XYZ file of C-alpha atoms in Angstrom:
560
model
C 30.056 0.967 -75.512
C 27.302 2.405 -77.091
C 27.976 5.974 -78.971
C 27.285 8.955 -77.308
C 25.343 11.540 -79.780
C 26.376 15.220 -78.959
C 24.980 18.313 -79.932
C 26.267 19.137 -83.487
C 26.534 22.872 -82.853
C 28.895 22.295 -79.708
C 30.955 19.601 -81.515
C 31.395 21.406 -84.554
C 32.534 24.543 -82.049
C 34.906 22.296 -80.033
C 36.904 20.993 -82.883
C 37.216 23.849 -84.032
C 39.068 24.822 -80.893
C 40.653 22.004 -80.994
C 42.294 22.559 -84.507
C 43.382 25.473 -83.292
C 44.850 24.881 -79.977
C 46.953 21.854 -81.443
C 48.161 23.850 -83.963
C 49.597 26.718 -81.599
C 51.228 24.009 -79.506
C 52.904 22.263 -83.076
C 50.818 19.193 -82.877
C 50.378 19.060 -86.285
C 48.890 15.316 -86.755
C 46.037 16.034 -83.965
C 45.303 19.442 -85.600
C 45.055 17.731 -88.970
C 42.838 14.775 -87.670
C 40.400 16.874 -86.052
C 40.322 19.209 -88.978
C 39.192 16.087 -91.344
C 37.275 15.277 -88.258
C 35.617 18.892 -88.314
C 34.884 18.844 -91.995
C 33.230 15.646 -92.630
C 30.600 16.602 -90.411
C 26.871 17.272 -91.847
C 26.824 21.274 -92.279
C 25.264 23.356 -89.540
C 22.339 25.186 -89.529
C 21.389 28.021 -87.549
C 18.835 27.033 -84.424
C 16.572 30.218 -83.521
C 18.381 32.827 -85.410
C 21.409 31.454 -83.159
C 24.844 32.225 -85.164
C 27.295 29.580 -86.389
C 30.604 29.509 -83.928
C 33.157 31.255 -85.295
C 36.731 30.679 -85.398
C 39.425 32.289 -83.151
C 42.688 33.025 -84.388
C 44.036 32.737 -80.556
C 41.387 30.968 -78.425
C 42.395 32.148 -74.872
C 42.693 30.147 -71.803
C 39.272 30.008 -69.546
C 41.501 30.464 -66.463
C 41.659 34.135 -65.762
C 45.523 33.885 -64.519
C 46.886 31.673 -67.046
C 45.342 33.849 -69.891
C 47.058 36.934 -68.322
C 50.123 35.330 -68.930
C 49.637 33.953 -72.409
C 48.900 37.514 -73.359
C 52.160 38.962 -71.646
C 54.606 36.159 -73.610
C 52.085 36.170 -76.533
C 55.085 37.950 -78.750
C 58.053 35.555 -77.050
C 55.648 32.833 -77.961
C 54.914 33.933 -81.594
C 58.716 34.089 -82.270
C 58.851 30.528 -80.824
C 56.345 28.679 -82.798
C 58.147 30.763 -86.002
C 61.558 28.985 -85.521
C 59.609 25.625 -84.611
C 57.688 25.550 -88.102
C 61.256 26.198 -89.830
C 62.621 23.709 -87.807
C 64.838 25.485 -85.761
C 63.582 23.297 -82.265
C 67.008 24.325 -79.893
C 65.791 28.145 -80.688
C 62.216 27.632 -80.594
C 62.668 26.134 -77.145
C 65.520 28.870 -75.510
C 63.376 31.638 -76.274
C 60.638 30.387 -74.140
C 63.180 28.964 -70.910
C 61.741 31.888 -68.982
C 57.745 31.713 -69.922
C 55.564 30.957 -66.550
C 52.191 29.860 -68.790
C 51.722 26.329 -69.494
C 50.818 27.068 -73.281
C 54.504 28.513 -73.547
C 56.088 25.964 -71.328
C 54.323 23.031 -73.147
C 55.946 24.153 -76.374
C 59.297 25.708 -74.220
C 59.727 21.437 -73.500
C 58.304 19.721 -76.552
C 60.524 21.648 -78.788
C 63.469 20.316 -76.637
C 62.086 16.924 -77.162
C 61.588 17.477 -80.894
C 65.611 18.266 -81.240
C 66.316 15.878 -78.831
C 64.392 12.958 -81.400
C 66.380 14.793 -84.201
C 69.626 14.332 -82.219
C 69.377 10.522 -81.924
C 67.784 10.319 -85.710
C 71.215 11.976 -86.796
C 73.334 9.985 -84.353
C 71.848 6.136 -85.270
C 73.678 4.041 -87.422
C 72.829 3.141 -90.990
C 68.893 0.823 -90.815
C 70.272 -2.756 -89.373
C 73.954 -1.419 -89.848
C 76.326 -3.024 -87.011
C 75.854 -0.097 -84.481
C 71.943 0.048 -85.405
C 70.321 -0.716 -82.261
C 67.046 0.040 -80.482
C 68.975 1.332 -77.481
C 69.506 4.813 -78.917
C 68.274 7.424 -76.554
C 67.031 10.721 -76.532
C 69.037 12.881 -74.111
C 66.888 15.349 -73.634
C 64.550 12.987 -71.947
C 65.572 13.197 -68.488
C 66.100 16.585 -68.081
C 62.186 17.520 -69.457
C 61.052 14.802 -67.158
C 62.404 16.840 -64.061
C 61.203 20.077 -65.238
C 57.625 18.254 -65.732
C 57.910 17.087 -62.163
C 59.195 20.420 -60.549
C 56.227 21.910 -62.543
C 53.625 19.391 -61.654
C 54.743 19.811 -57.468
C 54.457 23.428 -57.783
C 50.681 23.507 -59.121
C 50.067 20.400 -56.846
C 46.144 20.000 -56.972
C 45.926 23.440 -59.425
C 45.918 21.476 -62.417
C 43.384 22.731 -65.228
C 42.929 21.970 -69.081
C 45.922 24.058 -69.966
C 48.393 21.473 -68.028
C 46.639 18.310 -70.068
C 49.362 18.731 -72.914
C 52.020 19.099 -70.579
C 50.500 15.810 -69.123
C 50.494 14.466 -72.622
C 54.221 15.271 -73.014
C 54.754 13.521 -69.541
C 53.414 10.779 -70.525
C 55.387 10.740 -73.617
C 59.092 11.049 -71.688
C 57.223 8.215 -69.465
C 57.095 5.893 -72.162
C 60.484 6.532 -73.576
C 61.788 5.448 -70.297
C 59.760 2.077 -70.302
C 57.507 3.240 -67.350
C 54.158 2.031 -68.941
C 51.889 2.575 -66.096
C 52.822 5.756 -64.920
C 52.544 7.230 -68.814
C 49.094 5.062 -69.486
C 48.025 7.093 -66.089
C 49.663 10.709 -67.276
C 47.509 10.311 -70.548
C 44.407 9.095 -69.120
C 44.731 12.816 -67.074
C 45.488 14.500 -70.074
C 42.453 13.112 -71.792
C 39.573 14.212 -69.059
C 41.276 17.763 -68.528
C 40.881 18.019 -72.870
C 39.756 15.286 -74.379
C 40.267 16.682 -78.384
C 44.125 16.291 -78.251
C 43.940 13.285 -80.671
C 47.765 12.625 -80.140
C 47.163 11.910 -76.408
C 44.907 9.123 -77.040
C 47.328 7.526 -79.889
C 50.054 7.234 -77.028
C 47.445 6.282 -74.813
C 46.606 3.306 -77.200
C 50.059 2.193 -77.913
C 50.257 1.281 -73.911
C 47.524 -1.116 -74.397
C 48.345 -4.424 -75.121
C 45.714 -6.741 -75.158
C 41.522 -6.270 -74.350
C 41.897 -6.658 -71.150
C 43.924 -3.281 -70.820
C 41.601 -1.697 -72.857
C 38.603 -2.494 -70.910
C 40.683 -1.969 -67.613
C 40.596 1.886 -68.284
C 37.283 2.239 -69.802
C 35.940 3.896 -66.736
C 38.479 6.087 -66.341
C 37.545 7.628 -69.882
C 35.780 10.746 -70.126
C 32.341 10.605 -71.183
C 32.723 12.189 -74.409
C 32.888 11.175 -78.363
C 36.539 11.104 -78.419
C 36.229 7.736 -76.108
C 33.768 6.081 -78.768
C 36.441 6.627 -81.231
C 39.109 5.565 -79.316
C 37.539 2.638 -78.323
C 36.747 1.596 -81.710
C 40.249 2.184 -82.978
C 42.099 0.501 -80.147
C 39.573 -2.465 -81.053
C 40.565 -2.493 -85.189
C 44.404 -2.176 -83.922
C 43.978 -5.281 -81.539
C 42.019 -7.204 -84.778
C 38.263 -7.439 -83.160
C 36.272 -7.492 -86.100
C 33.087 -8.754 -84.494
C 29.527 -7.335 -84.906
C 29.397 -4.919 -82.246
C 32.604 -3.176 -83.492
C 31.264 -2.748 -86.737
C 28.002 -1.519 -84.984
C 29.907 1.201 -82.990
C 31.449 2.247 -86.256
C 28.859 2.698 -88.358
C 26.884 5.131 -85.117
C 30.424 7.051 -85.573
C 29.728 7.426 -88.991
C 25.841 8.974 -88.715
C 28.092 11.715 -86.630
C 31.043 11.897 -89.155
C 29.477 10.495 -92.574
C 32.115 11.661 -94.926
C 35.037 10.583 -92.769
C 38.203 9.307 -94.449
C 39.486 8.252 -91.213
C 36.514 6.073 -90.198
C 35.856 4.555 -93.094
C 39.812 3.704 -93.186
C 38.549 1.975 -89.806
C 36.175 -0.123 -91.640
C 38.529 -0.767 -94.466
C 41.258 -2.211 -92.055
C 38.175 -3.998 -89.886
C 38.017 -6.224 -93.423
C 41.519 -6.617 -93.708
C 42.037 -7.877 -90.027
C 39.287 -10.795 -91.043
C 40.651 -11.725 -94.729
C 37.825 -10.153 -96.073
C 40.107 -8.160 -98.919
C 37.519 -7.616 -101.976
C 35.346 -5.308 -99.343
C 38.506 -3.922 -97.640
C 39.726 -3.163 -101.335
C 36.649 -1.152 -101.892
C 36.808 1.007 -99.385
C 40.403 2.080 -99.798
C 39.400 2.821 -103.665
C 36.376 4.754 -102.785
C 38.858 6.847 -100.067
C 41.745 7.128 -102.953
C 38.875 8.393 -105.709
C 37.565 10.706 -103.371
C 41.259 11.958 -101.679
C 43.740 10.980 -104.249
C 46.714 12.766 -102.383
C 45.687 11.307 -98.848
C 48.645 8.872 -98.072
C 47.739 7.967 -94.784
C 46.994 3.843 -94.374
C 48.077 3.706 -98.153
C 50.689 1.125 -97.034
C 47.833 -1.466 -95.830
C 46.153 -0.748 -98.693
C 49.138 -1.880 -100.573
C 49.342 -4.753 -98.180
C 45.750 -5.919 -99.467
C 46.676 -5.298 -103.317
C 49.888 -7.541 -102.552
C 47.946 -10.020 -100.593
C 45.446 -10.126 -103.818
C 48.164 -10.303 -106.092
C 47.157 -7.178 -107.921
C 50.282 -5.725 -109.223
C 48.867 -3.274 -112.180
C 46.672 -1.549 -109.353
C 49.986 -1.240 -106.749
C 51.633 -0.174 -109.420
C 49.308 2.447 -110.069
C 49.073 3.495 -106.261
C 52.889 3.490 -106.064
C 53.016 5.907 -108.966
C 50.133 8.275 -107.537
C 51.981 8.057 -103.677
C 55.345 8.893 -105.432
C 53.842 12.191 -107.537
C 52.263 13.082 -104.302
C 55.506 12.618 -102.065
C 58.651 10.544 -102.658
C 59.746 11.046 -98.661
C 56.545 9.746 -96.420
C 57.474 6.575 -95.240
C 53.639 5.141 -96.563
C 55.106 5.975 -99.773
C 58.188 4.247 -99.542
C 56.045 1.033 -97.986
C 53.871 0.904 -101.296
C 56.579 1.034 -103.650
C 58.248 -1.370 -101.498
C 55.901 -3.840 -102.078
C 55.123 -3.077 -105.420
C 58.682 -4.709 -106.014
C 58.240 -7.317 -103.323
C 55.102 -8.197 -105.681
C 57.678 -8.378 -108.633
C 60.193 -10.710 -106.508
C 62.414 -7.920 -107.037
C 63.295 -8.313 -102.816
C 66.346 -6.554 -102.889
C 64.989 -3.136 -103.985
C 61.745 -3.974 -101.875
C 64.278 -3.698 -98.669
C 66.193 -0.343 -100.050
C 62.490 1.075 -99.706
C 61.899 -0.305 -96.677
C 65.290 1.082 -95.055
C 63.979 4.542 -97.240
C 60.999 4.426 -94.948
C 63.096 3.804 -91.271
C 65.217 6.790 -92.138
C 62.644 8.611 -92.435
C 60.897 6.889 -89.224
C 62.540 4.535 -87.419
C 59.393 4.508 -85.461
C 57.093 3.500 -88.933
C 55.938 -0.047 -88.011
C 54.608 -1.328 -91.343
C 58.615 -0.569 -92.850
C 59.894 -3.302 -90.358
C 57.642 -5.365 -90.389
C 57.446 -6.017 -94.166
C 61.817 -5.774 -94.351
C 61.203 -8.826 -92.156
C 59.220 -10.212 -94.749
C 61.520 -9.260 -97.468
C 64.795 -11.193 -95.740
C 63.154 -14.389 -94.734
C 62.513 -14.418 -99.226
C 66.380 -13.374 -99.175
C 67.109 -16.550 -96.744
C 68.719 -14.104 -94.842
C 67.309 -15.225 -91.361
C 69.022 -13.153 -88.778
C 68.539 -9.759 -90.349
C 65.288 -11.079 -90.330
C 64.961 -11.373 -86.664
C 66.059 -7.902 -86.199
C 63.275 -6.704 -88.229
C 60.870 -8.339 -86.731
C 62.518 -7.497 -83.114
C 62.420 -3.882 -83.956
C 58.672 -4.421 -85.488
C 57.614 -5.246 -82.134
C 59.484 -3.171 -80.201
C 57.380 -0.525 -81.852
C 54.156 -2.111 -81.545
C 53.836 -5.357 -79.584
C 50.502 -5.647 -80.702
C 52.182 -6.409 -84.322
C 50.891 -10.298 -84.753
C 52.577 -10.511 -87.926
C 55.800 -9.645 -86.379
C 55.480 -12.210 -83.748
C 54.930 -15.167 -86.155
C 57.214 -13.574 -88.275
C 59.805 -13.959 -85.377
C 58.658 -17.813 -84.696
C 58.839 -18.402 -88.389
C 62.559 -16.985 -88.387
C 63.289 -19.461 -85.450
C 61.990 -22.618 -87.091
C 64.035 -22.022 -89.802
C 66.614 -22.154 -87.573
C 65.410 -25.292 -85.184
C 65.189 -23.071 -81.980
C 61.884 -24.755 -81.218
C 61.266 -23.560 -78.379
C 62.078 -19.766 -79.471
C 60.028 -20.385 -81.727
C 57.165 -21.580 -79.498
C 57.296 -18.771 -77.662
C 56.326 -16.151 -80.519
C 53.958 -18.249 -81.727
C 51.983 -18.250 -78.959
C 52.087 -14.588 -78.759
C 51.127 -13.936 -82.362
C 48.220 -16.369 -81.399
C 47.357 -14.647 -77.862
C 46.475 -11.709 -80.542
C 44.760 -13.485 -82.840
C 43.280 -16.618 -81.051
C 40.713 -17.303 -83.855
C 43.281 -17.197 -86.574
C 43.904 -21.010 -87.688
C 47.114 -20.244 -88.953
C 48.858 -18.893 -85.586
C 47.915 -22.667 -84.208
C 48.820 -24.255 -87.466
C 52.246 -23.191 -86.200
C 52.097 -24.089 -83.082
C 50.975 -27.438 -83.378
C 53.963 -28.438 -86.270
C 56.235 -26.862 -83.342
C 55.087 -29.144 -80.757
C 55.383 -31.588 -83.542
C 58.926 -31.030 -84.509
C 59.205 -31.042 -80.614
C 58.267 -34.613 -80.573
C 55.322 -33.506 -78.404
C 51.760 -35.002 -80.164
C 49.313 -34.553 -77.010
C 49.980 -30.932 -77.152
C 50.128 -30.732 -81.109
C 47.001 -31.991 -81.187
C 45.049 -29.296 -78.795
C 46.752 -26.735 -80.967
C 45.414 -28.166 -84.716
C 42.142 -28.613 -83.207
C 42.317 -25.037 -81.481
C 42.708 -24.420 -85.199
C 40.108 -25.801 -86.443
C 37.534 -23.512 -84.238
C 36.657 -20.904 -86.382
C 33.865 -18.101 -85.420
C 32.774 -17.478 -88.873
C 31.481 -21.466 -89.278
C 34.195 -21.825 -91.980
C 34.757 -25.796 -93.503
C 37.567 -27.420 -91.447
C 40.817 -27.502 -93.588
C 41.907 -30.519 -94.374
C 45.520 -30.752 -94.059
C 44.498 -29.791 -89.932
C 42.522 -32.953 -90.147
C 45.435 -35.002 -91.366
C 47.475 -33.688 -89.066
C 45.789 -34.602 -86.061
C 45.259 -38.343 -87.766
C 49.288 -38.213 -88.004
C 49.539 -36.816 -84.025
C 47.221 -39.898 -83.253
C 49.169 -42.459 -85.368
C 52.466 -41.084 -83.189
C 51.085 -41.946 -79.818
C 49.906 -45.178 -81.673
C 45.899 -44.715 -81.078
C 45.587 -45.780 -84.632
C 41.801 -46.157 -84.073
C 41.739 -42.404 -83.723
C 43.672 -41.713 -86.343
C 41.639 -43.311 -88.632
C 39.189 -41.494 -87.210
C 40.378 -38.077 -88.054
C 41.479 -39.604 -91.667
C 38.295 -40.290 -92.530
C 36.993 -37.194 -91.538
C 39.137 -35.883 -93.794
C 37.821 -37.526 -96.763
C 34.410 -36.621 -95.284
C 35.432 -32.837 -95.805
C 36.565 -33.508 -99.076
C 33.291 -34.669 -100.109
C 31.149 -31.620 -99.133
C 33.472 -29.109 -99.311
C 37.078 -28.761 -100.073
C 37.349 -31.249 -103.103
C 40.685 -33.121 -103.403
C 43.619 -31.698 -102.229
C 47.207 -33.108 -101.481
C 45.812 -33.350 -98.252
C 43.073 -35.545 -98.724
C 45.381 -38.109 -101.022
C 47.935 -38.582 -97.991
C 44.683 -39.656 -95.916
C 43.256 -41.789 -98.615
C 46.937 -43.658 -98.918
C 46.882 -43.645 -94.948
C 43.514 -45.114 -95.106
C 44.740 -48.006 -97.911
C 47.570 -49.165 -95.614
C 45.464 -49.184 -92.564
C 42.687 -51.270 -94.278
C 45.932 -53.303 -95.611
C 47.425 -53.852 -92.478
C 44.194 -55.281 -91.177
C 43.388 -57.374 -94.159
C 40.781 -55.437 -95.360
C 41.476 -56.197 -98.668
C 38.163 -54.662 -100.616
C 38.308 -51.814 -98.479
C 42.113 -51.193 -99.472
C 41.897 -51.587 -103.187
C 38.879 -48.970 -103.354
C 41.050 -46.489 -101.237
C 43.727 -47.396 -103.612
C 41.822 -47.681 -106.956
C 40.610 -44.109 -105.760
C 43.958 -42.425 -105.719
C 45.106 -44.178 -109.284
C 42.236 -42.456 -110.554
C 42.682 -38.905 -109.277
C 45.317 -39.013 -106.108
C 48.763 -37.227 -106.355
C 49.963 -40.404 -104.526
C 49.651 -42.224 -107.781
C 52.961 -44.443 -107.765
C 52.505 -46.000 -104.256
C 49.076 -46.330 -104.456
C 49.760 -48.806 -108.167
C 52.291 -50.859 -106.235
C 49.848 -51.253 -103.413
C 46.804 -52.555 -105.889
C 49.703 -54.774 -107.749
C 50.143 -56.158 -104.171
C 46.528 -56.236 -102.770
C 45.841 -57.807 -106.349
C 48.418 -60.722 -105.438
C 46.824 -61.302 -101.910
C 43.268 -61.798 -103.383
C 44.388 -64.109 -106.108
C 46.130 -65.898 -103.438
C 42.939 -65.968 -100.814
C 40.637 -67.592 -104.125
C 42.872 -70.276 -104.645
């Protein structure tokens, strides 16, 4: 989708707005993304003597009848949003219960969702704890739905851009109640009656899970910049990294140059295709320039655990913790910090740290997964990693976390199952059909092992086969007894070991293959060089000594 350049003077004016009107409705995170968005755009100047937009401490609604009203209830209003920014949600939402404008009634009904989430926070069991479950509702959630619906069949056709958040919020109750379709179509409403409500197109995202959803709504979108960055950020969050995503970001960033958020894009663009040392860069450029921004500091401590680079988490666990002990990214970091240090049982306390302060915080669950299967402890595991994706199917690493789990305990074909969704995510990831194939394996089913380790061995960036894929498909062969094609695959083994991998434990199992299959067949020159080989260098060094004693025997005994 190519990037739509607006006018800078009626950008810069409608996020401005935008900060603005998310703020008086309490949607704090979409005020505060399109007030980064705002200022890391080029500054204006002045066309033809034309002044700058200005800001609006109440911008009022364009519709003549719903601004009457806003300005009758503007007190009632005021005293709301007071009592929501201390907190106070079941009084922020009573005093509105008789407002008639959809700025008040949008707040009137998210408030009663806010202490409705609070409710259930306060009612769940202890993280994992034995009444811990993902079945813990909000029971506010039915009642806002009807008042949505009583409100939506009163306007009927009248709706404007002042009902889009109270489409948003329908959407939201939507989704709580598993009714996907309906909320994916509530927020794709909400986003052409006001496209700048940044939280809108977050849910809208999380009901998207694969491409083909994504490009299923495309031309429903509203032809505006808000679409080009959705687009690209549902692409980084369902792990395209190709050329023309990078492409589409780096048009973004001619619009936004100085953009944390964007170049966080990029950052986890790297990470999705194990390219670490550039994605490592750009989260220290982003720290150096913000050091207090803690957003997507818990991938970036992903990537310094991944590298193995405890000194620097250390240091970014000790800069997240002076900024703020109690954000869940915080809690992820110095999580893994101790993860790093095998120290897994304080790893989980900060993981748990991080769920009860979102149970919702998908990176906490994820990793606590992690941390168990280290512990052994393979059904808390599984609830981690059950929770993980209950959050965010899209999750990959929960998925083969899950099939992992199930292998250990020899539920193959559980097992099988999330593989092939963790793959279905990542299909050119070699390791998601790595596992696959040893399932089918341990499922004493070769044919199908061997489509999955050559599906692994496809790779788009033109990367050297791995060996130990290479041997395994020369073992699949030898178990459906086509020894000719095992060979085969052996050989091309030791063929990749010559140009590019060197030896590896690998390539000595296919060079003692090799030696018994020339033995068997009596090719006993061929043998002892295989053999002679792996004396010399192999890590099959016993077996391969007996086998030259023996092919020694056999050629004194064919001379005679």
């Amino acid at each position: 989708m190519a990037t739509e350049v607006p006018d800078p003077h009626q950008l810069h004016a409608a996020l401005q707005t935008a900060v603005l009107k998310c703020s008086e409705r309490c949607l704090y995170q979409a005020a505060k993304w399109a007030a980064e968005a705002l200022t890391s755009m080029p500054p204006l100047v002045p066309l033809n003597d034309t002044p700058l937009p200005q800001t609006y401490l109440h911008p009022t609604s364009s519709h003549e009848k719903e601004a009457i009203l806003q300005a009758g209830e503007l007190p009632t209003y005021l005293l709301s949003k007071s009592y929501f920014d201390v907190h106070e949600y079941d009084r922020s939402s009573a005093v509105l219960a008789n407002c008639k404008s959809s700025k008040s009634r949008f707040l009137h009904l998210y408030a009663q969702y806010i202490a409705g989430e609070k409710r259930r926070d306060e009612e769940s069991e202890m993280i994992l704890g034995p009444l811990d479950t993902a079945a813990t509702q909000n029971r506010e959630v039915q009642s806002i739905l009807s008042t949505l619906e009583a409100i939506f069949t009163e306007k009927g056709d009248n709706i404007n851009e002042d009902d889009s958040w109270l489409l948003y919020l329908y959407g939201i109750v939507l989704l709580k109640q598993k009714n996907e379709d309906e909320a994916r179509a509530s927020f794709i409403k909400s986003v052409n009656l006001y496209p700048y409500n940044w939280s809108a197109w977050l849910e809208l995202g999380s009901t998207l899970g694969n491409l083909g959803d994504l490009n299923n709504i495309l031309q429903s979108l509203p032809n505006n910049i808000m679409t080009n960055i959705f687009v690209l950020y549902s692409n980084q969050e369902l792990y395209q990294t190709s050329d023309p995503v990078h492409a589409q970001l780096a048009d973004l960033q001619t619009i936004f140059p100085t953009s944390a958020f964007l170049k966080t894009q990029r950052a986890l663009l790297y990470y999705h295709a194990r390219e670490f040392d550039e994605a490592e860069a750009i989260f220290d450029s982003i720290v150096k320039a913000d050091p207090h921004r803690l957003d997507c500091l818990d991938h970036y401590s992903n990537i310094l655990y991944v590298m193995e680079r405890r000194p620097k988490l250390g240091f970014i666990a000790q800069l997240a913790s002076a900024t703020d002990k109690f954000r869940p990214e915080t809690c992820c970091v110095v999580g893994n910090y101790y993860s790093l240090k095998s120290e897994h049982e304080k790893a989980v306390m900060y993981f748990r740290r991080a769920l009860t302060l979102d149970r919702g915080f998908l990176s906490a669950w994820t990793l606590m997964g992690h941390e168990y299967v280290e512990m052994k402890n393979t059904h808390a595991a599984i609830e981690a990693y059950r929770r993980a994706v209950d959050v965010n199917r899209k999750d990959y690493r929960a998925w083969y976390g899950l099939g992992l789990s199930y292998e250990v305990l020899e539920m193959h074909y559980y097992a099988l199952f999330y593989f092939q969704r963790a793959a279905s995510l990542r299909p050119y990831d070699p390791q998601m059909w790595q596992a696959m194939g040893s399932c089918f394996d341990r499922m004493n089913r070769p044919s199908e092992a061997i489509k999955a380790y050559k599906r692994a061995l496809i790779s788009p960036t033109n990367t050297a086969p791995d060996t130990a894929v290479l041997l395994q498909i020369g073992l699949m062969f030898e178990k459906l007894n086509n020894q000719k094609e095992a060979a085969r695959w052996m050989e091309m083994c030791l063929k990749e070991e010559d140009e590019n991998s060197g030896l590896t434990q690998a390539t000595s199992k296919a060079r003692m293959w090799l030696a018994r299959w020339e033995f068997v067949n009596q090719n006993w020159a061929k043998a002892a060089e295989y053999a002679n080989e792996l004396c010399q260098d192999g890590q099959e060094i016993e077996e391969a000594k007996a086998l030259v004693r023996d092919l020694r025997s056999r050629m004194e005994v064919g001379k005679m």
